[in-house]
mmCIF file with all atom_site columns, C-alpha atoms in Angstrom:
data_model
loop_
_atom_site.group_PDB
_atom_site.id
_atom_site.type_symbol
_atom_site.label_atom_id
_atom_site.label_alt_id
_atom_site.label_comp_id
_atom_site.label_asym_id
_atom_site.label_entity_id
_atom_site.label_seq_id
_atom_site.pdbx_PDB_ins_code
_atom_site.Cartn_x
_atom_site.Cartn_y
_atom_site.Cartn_z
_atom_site.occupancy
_atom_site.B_iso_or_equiv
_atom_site.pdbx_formal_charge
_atom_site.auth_seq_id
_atom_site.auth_comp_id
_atom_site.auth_asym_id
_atom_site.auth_atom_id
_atom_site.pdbx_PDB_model_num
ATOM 1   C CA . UNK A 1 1   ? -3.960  -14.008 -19.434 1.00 42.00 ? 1   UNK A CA 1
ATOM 2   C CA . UNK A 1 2   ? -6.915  -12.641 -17.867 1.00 39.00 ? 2   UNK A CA 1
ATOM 3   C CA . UNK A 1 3   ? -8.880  -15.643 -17.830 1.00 40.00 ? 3   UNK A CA 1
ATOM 4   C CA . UNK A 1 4   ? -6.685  -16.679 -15.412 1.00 49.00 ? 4   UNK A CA 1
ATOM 5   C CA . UNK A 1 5   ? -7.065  -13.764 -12.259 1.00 47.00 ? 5   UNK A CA 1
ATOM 6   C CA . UNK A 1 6   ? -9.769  -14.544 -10.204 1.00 42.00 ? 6   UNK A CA 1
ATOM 7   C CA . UNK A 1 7   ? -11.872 -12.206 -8.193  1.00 40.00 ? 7   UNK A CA 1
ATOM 8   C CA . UNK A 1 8   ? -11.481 -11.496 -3.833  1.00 43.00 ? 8   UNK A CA 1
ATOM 9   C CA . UNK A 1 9   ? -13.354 -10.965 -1.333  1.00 36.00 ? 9   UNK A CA 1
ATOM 10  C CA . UNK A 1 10  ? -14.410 -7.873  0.015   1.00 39.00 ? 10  UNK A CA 1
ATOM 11  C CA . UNK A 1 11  ? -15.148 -8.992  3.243   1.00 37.00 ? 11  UNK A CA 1
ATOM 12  C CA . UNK A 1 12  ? -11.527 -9.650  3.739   1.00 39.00 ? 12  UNK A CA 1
ATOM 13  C CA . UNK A 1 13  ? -10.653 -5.817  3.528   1.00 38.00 ? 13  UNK A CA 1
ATOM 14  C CA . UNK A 1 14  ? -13.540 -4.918  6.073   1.00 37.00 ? 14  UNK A CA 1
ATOM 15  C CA . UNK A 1 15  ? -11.273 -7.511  8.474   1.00 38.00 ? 15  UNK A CA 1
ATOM 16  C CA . UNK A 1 16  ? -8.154  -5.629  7.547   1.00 38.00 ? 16  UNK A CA 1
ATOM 17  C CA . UNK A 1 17  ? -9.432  -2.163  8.528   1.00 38.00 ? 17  UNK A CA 1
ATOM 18  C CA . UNK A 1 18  ? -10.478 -4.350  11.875  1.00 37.00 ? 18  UNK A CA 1
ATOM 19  C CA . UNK A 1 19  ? -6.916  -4.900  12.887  1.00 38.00 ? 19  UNK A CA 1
ATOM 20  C CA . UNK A 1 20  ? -5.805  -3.017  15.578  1.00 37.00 ? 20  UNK A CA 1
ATOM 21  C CA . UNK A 1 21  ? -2.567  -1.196  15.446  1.00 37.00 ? 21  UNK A CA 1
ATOM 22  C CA . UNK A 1 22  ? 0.367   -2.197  17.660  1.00 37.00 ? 22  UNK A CA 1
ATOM 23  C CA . UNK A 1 23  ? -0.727  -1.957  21.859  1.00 39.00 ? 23  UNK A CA 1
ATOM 24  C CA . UNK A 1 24  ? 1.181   0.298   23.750  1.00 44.00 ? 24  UNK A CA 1
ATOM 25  C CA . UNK A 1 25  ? 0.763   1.797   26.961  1.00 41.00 ? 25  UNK A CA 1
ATOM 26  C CA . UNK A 1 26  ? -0.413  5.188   26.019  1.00 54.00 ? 26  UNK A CA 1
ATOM 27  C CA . UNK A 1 27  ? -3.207  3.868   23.277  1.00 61.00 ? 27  UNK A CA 1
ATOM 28  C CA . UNK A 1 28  ? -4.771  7.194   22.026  1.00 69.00 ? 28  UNK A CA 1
ATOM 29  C CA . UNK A 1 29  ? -8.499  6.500   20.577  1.00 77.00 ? 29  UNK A CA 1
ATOM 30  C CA . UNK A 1 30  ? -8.849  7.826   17.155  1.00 86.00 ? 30  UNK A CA 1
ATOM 31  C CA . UNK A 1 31  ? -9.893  11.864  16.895  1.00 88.00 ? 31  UNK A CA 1
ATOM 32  C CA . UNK A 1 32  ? -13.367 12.649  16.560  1.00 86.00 ? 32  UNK A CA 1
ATOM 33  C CA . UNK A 1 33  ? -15.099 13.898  13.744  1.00 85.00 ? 33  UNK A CA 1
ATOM 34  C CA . UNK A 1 34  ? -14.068 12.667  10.072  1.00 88.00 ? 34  UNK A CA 1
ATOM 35  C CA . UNK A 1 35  ? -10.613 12.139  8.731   1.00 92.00 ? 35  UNK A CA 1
ATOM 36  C CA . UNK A 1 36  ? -10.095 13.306  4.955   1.00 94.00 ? 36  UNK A CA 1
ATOM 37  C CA . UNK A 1 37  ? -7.532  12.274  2.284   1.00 95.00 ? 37  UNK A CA 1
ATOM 38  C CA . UNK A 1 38  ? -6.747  14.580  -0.697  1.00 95.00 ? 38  UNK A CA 1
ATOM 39  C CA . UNK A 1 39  ? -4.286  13.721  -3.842  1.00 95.00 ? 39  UNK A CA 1
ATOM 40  C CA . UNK A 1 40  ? -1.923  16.080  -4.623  1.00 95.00 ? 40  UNK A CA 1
ATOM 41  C CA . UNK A 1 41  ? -0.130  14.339  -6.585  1.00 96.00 ? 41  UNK A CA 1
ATOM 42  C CA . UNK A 1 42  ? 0.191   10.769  -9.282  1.00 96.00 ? 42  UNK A CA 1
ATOM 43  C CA . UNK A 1 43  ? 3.141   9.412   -10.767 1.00 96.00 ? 43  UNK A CA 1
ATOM 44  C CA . UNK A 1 44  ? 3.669   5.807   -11.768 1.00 97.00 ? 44  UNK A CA 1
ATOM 45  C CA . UNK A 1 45  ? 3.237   3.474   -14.787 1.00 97.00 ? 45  UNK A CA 1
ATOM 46  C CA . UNK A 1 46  ? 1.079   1.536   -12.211 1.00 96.00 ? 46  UNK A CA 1
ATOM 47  C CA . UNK A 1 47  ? -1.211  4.393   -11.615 1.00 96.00 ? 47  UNK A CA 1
ATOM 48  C CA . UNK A 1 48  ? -2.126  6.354   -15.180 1.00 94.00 ? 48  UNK A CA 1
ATOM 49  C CA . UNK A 1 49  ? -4.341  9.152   -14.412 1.00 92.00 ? 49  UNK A CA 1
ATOM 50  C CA . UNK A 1 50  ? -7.879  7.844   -13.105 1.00 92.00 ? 50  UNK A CA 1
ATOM 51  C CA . UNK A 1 51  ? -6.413  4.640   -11.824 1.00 93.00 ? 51  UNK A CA 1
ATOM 52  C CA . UNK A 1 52  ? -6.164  4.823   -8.336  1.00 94.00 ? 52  UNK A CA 1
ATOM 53  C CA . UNK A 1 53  ? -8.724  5.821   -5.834  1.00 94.00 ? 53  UNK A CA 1
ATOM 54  C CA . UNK A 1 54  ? -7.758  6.762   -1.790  1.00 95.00 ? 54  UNK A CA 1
ATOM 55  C CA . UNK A 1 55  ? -10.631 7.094   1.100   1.00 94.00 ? 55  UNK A CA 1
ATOM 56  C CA . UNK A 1 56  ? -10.406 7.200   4.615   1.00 95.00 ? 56  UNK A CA 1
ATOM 57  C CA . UNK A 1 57  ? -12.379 4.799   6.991   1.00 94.00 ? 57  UNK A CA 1
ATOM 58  C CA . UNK A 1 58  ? -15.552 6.233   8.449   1.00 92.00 ? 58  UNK A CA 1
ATOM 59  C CA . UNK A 1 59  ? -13.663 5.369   11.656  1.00 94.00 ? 59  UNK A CA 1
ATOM 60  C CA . UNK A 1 60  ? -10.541 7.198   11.045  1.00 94.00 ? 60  UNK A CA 1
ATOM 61  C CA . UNK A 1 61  ? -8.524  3.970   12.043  1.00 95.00 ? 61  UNK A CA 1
ATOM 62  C CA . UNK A 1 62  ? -7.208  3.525   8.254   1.00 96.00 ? 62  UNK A CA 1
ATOM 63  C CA . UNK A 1 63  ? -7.229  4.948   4.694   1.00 96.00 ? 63  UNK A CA 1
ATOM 64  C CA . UNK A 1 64  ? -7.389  2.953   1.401   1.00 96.00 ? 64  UNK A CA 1
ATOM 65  C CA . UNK A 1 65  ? -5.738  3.046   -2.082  1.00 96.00 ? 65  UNK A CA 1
ATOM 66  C CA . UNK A 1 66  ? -7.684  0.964   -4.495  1.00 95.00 ? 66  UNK A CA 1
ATOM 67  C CA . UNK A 1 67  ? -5.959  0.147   -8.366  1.00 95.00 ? 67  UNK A CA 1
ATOM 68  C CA . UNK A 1 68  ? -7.622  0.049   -10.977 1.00 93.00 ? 68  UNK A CA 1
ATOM 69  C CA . UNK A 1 69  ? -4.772  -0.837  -13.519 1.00 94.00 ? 69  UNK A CA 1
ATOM 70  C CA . UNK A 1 70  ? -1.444  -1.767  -11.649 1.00 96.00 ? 70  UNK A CA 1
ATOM 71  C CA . UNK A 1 71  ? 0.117   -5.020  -13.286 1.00 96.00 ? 71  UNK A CA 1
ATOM 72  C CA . UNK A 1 72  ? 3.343   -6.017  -13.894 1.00 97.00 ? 72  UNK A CA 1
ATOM 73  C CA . UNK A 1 73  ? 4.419   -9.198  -16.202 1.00 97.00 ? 73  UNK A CA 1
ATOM 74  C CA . UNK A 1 74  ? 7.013   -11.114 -18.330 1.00 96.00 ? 74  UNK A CA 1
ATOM 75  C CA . UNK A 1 75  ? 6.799   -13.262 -20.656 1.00 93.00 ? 75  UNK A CA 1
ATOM 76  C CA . UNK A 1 76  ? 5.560   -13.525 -24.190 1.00 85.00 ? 76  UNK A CA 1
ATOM 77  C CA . UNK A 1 77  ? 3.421   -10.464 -25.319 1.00 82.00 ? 77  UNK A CA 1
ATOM 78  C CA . UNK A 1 78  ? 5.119   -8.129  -22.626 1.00 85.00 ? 78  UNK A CA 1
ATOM 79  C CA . UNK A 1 79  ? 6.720   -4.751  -23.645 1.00 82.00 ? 79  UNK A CA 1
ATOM 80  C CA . UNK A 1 80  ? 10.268  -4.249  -22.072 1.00 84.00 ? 80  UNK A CA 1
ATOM 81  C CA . UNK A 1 81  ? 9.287   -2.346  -19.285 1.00 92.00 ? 81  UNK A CA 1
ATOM 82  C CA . UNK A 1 82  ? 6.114   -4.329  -18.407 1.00 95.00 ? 82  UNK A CA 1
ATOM 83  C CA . UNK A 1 83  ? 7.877   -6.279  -15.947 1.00 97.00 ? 83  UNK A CA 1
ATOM 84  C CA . UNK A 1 84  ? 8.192   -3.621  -13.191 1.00 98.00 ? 84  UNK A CA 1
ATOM 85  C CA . UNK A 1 85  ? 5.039   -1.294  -12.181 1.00 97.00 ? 85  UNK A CA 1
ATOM 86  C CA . UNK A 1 86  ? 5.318   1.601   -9.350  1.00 97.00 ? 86  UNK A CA 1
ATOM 87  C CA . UNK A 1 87  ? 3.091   4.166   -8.321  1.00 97.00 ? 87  UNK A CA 1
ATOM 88  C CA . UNK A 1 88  ? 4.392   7.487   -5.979  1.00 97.00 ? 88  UNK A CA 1
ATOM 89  C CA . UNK A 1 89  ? 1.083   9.000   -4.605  1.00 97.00 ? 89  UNK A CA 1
ATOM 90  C CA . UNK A 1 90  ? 1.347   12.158  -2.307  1.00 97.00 ? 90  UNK A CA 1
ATOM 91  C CA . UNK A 1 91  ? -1.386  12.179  -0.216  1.00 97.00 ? 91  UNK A CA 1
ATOM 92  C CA . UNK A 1 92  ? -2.655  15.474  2.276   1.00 96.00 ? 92  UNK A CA 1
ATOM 93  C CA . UNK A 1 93  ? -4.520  14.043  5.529   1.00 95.00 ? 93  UNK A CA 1
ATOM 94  C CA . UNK A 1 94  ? -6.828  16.512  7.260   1.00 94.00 ? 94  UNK A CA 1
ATOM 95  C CA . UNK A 1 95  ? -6.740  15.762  10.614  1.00 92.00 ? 95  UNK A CA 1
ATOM 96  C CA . UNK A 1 96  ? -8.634  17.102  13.656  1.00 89.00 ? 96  UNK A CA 1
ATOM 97  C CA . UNK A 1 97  ? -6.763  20.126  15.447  1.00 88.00 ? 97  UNK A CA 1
ATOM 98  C CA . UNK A 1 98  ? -4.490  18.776  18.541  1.00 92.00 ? 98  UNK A CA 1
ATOM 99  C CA . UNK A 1 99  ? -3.842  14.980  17.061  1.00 94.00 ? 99  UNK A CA 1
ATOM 100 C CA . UNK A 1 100 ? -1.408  13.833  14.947  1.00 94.00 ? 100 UNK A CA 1
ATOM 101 C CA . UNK A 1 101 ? -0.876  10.123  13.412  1.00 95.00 ? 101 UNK A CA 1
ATOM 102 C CA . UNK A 1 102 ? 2.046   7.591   12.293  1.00 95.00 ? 102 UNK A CA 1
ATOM 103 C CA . UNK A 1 103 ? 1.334   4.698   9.555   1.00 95.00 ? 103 UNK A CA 1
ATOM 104 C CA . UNK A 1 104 ? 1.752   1.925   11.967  1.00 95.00 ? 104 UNK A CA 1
ATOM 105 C CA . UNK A 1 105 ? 0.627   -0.528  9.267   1.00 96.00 ? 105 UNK A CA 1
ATOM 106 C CA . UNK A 1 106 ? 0.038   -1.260  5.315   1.00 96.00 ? 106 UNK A CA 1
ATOM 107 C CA . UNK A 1 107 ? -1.690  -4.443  4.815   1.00 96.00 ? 107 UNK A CA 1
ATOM 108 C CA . UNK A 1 108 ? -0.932  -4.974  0.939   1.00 96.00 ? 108 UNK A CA 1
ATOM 109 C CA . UNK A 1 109 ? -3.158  -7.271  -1.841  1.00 95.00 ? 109 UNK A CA 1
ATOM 110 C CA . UNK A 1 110 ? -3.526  -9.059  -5.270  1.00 95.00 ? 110 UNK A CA 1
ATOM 111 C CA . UNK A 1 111 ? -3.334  -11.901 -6.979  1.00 95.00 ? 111 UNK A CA 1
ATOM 112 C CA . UNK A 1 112 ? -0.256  -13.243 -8.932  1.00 96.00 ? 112 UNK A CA 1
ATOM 113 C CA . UNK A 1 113 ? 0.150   -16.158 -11.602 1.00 97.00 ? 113 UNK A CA 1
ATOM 114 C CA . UNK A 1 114 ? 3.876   -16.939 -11.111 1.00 98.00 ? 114 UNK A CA 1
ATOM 115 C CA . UNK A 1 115 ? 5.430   -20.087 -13.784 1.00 98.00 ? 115 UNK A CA 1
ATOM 116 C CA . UNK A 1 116 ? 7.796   -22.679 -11.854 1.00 97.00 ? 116 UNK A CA 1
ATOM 117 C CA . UNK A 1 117 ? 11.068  -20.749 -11.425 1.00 97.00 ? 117 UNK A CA 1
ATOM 118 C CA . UNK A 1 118 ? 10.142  -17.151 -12.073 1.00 98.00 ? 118 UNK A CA 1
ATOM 119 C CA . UNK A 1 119 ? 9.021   -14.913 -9.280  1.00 98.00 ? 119 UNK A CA 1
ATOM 120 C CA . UNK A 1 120 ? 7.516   -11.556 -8.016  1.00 98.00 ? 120 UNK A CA 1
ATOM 121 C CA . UNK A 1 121 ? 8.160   -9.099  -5.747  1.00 98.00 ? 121 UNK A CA 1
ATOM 122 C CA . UNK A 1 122 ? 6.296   -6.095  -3.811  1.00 98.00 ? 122 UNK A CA 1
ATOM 123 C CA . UNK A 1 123 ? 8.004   -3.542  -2.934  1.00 97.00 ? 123 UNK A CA 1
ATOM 124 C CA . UNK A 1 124 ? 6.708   -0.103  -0.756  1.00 96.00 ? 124 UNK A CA 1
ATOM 125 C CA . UNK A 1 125 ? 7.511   2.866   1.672   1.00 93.00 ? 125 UNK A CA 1
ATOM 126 C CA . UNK A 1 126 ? 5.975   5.833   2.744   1.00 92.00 ? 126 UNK A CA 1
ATOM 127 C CA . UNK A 1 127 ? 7.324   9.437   4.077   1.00 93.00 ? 127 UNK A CA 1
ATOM 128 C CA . UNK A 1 128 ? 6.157   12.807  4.969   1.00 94.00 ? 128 UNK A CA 1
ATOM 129 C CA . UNK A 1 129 ? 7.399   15.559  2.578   1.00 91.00 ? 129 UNK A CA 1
ATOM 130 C CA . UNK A 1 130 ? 10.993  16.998  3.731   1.00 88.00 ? 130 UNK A CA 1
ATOM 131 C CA . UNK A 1 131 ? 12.029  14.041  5.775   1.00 85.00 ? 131 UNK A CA 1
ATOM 132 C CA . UNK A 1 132 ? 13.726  11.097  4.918   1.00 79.00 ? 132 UNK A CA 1
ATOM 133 C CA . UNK A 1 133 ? 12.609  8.260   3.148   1.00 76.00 ? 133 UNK A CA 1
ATOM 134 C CA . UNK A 1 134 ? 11.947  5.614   4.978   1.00 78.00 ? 134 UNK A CA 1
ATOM 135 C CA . UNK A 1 135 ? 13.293  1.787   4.499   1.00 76.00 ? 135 UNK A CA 1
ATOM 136 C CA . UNK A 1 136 ? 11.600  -0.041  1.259   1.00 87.00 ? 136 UNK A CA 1
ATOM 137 C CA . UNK A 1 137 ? 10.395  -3.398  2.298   1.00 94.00 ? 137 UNK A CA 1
ATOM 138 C CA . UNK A 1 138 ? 10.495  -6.083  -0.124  1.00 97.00 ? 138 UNK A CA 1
ATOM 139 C CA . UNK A 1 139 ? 8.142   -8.990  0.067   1.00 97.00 ? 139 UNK A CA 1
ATOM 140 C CA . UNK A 1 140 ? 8.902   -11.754 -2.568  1.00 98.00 ? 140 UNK A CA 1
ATOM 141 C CA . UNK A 1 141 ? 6.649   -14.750 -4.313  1.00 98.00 ? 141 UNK A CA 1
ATOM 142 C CA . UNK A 1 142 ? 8.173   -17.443 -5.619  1.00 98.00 ? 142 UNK A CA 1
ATOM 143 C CA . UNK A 1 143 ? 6.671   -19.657 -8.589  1.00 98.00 ? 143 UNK A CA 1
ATOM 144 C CA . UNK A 1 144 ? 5.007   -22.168 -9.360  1.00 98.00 ? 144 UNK A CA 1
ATOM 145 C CA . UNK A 1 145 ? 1.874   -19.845 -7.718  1.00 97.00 ? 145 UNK A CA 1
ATOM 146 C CA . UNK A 1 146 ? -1.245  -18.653 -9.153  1.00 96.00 ? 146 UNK A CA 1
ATOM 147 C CA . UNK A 1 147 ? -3.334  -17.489 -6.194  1.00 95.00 ? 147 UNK A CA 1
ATOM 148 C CA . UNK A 1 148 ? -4.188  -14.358 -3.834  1.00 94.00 ? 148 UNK A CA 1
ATOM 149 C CA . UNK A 1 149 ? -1.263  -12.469 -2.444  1.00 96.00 ? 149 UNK A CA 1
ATOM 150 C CA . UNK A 1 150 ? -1.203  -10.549 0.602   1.00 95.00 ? 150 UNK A CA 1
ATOM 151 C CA . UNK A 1 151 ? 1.766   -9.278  2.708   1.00 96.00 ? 151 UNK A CA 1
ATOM 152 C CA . UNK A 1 152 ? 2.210   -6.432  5.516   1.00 95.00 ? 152 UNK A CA 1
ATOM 153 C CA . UNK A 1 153 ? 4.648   -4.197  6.955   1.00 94.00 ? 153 UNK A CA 1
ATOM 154 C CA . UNK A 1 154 ? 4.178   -3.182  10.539  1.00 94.00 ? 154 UNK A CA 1
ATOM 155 C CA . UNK A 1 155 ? 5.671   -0.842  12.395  1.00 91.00 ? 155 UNK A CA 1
ATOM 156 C CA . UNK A 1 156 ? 6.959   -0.847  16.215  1.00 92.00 ? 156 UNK A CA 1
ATOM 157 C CA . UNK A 1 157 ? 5.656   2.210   18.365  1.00 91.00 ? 157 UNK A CA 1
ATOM 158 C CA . UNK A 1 158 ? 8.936   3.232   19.325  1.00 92.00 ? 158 UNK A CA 1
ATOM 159 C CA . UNK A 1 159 ? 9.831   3.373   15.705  1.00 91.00 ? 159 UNK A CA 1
ATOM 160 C CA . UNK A 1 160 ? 6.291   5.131   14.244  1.00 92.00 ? 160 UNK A CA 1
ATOM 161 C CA . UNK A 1 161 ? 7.459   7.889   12.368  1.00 92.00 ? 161 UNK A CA 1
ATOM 162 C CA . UNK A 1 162 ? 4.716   10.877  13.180  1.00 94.00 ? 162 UNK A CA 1
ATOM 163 C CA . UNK A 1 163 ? 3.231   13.842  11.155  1.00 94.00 ? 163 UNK A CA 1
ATOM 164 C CA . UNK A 1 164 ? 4.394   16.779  12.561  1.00 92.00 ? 164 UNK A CA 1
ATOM 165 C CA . UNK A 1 165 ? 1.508   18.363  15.352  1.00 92.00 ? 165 UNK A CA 1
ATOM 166 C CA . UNK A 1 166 ? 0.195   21.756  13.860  1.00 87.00 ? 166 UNK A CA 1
ATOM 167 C CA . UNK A 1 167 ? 1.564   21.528  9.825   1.00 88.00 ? 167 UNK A CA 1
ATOM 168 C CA . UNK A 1 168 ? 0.143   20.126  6.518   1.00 87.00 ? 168 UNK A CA 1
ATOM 169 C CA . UNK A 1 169 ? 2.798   17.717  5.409   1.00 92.00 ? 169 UNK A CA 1
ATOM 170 C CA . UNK A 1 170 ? 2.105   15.658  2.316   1.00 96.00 ? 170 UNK A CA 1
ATOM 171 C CA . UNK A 1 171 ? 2.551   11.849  3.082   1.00 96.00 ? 171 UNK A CA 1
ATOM 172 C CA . UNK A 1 172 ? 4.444   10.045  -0.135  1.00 96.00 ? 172 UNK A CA 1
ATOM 173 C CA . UNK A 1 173 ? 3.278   6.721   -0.221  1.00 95.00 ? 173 UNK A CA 1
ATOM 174 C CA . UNK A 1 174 ? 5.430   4.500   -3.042  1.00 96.00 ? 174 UNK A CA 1
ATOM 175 C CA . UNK A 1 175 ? 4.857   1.258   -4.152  1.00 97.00 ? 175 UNK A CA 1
ATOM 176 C CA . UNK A 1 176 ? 6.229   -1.103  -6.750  1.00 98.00 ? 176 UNK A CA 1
ATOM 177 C CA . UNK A 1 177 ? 5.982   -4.169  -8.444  1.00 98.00 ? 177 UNK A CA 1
ATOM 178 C CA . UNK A 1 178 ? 8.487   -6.599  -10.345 1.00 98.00 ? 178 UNK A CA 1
ATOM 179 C CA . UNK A 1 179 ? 7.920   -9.458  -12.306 1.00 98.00 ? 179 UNK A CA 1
ATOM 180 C CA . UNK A 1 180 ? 11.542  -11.736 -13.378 1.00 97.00 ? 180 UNK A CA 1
ATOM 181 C CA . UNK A 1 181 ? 11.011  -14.755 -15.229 1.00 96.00 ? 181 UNK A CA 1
ATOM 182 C CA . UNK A 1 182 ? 14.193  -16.468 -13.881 1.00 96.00 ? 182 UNK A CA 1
ATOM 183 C CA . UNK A 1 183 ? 14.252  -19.799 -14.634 1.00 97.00 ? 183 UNK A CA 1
ATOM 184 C CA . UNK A 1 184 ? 11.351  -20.300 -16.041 1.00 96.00 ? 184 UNK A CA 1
ATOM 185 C CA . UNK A 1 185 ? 10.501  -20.542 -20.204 1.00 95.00 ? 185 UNK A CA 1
ATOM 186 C CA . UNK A 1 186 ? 11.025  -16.934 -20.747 1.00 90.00 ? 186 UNK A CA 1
ATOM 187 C CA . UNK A 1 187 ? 8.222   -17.541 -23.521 1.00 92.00 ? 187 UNK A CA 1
ATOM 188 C CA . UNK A 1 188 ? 5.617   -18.519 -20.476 1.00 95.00 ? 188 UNK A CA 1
ATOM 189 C CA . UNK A 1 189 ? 3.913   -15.360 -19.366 1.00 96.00 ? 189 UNK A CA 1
ATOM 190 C CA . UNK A 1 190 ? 4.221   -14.686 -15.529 1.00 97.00 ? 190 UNK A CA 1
ATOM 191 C CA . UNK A 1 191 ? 2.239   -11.526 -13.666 1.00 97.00 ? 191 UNK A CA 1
ATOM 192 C CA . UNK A 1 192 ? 1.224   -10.007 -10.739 1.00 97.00 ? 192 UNK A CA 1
ATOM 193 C CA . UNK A 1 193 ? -1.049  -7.161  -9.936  1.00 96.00 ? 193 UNK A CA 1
ATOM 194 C CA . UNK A 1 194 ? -2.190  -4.855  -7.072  1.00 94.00 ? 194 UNK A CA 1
ATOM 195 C CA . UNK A 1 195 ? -5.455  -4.134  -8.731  1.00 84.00 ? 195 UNK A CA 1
ATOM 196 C CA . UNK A 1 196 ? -9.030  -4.136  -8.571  1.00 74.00 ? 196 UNK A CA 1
ATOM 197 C CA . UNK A 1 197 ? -11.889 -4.393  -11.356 1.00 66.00 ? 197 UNK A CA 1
ATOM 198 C CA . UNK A 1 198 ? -14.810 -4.364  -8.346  1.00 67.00 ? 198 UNK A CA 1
ATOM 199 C CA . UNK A 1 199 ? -13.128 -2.122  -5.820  1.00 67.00 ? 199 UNK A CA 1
ATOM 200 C CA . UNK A 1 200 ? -13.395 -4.929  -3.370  1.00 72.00 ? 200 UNK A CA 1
ATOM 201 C CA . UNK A 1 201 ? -9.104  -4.947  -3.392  1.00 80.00 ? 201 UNK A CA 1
ATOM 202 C CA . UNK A 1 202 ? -7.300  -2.255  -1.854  1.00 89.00 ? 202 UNK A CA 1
ATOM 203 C CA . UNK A 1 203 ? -4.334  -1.282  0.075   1.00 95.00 ? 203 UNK A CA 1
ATOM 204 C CA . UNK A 1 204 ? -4.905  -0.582  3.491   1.00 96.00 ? 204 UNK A CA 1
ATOM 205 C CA . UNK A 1 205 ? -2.802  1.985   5.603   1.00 96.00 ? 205 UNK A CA 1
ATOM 206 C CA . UNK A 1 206 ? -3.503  1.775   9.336   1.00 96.00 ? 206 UNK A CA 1
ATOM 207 C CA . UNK A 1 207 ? -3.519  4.897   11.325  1.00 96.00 ? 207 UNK A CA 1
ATOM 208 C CA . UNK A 1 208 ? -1.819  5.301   14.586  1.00 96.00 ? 208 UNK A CA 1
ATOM 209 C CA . UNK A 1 209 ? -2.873  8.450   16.820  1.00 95.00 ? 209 UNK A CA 1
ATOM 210 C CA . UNK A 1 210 ? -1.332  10.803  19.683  1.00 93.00 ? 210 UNK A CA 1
ATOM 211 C CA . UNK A 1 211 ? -2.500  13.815  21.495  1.00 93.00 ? 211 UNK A CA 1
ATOM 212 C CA . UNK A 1 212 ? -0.098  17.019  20.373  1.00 91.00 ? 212 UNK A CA 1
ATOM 213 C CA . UNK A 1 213 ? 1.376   18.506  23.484  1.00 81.00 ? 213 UNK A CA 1
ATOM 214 C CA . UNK A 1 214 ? 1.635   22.190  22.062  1.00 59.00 ? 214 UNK A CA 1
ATOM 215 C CA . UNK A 1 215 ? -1.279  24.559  22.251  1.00 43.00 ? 215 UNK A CA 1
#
């Protein structure tokens, strides 16, 4: 099975980390100084301890999650469970004192090896602590595939959901994975990961800033 994933290219997450958010009239240029992302917390069968790495751009216009062991499959040789793989990280973002930011988009990567009839999905949202969740997207792959994957969710202005200006409030970022054989020879083994053996594959989550008003 792992003959068959194939390697990408880091240069293609330097040009994600290059796309500018959504335009809007009041474009705020990122804080100065340097942006930093803690874990607080790692639950997931797609994460085990150890297995997932976060870092903010040295230009505080995104942060990264890179996998290290986030795979989900069906098919002969896979446990019951193996065909759906999530991962709920809680993240604390140090920002400088008067901005605040919004996710305004997640730019998400792998590669999937999909038999004629099964598919895959991707699933994800993201929320600060003590509001409510936001909408899970769902972006689906349909076999026969056996390539790079890549999908995004981007988010409006009017709708950017902010951090609140002056408190710490843990962002929850959850994603998932799901693997269904469907049509296809439930014997044939299907996957598709979020995962990196380099580091060259991550997650991207582009930052959107604003000015707080209060003193």
């Amino acid at each position: 099975m792992t003959s068959l994933r194939r390697p990408l290219v880091g240069a293609a997450v330097t040009a994600l980390l290059a796309v500018a958010a959504p335009a809007h009239a009041d474009t705020v240029p990122t804080p100065p100084g340097r942006i930093t992302v803690d874990v607080v917390g790692v639950n997931g069968s797609g994460c085990p301890q150890g297995t997932a790495d976060v870092a903010a751009a040295s230009d505080n216009t995104a942060f990264t999650v890179t996998y290290s062991d986030y795979l989900a499959q069906t098919g002969a040789g896979s446990g019951g469970t193996e065909f759906r793989k999530n991962c709920q990280l809680a993240l604390r973002i140090h920002v400088p004192q008067g901005f605040t930011y919004a996710i305004a988009r997640a730019d998400y990567r792998g590669f999937a090896h999909l038999q004629r009839g099964a598919f895959g999905q991707e699933r994800a949202n993201y929320y600060f602590q003590g509001a409510a969740q936001s909408a899970r997207t769902t972006h689906q792959f349909n076999g026969p595939y056996s390539d790079n994957w890549q999908a995004s969710d981007r988010t409006e202005y009017a709708d950017l959901v902010w951090a609140p200006c002056g408190e710490e409030r843990n962002l929850n970022v959850n994603t998932e994975l799901r693997v269904y054989a469907g049509s296809s020879n439930p014997q044939a083994q299907s996957f598709m990961s979020m995962d990196s053996t380099d580091g060259s594959v991550s997650t991207v989550y582009h930052f959107e800033w604003k000015q707080c008003t209060e003193v």
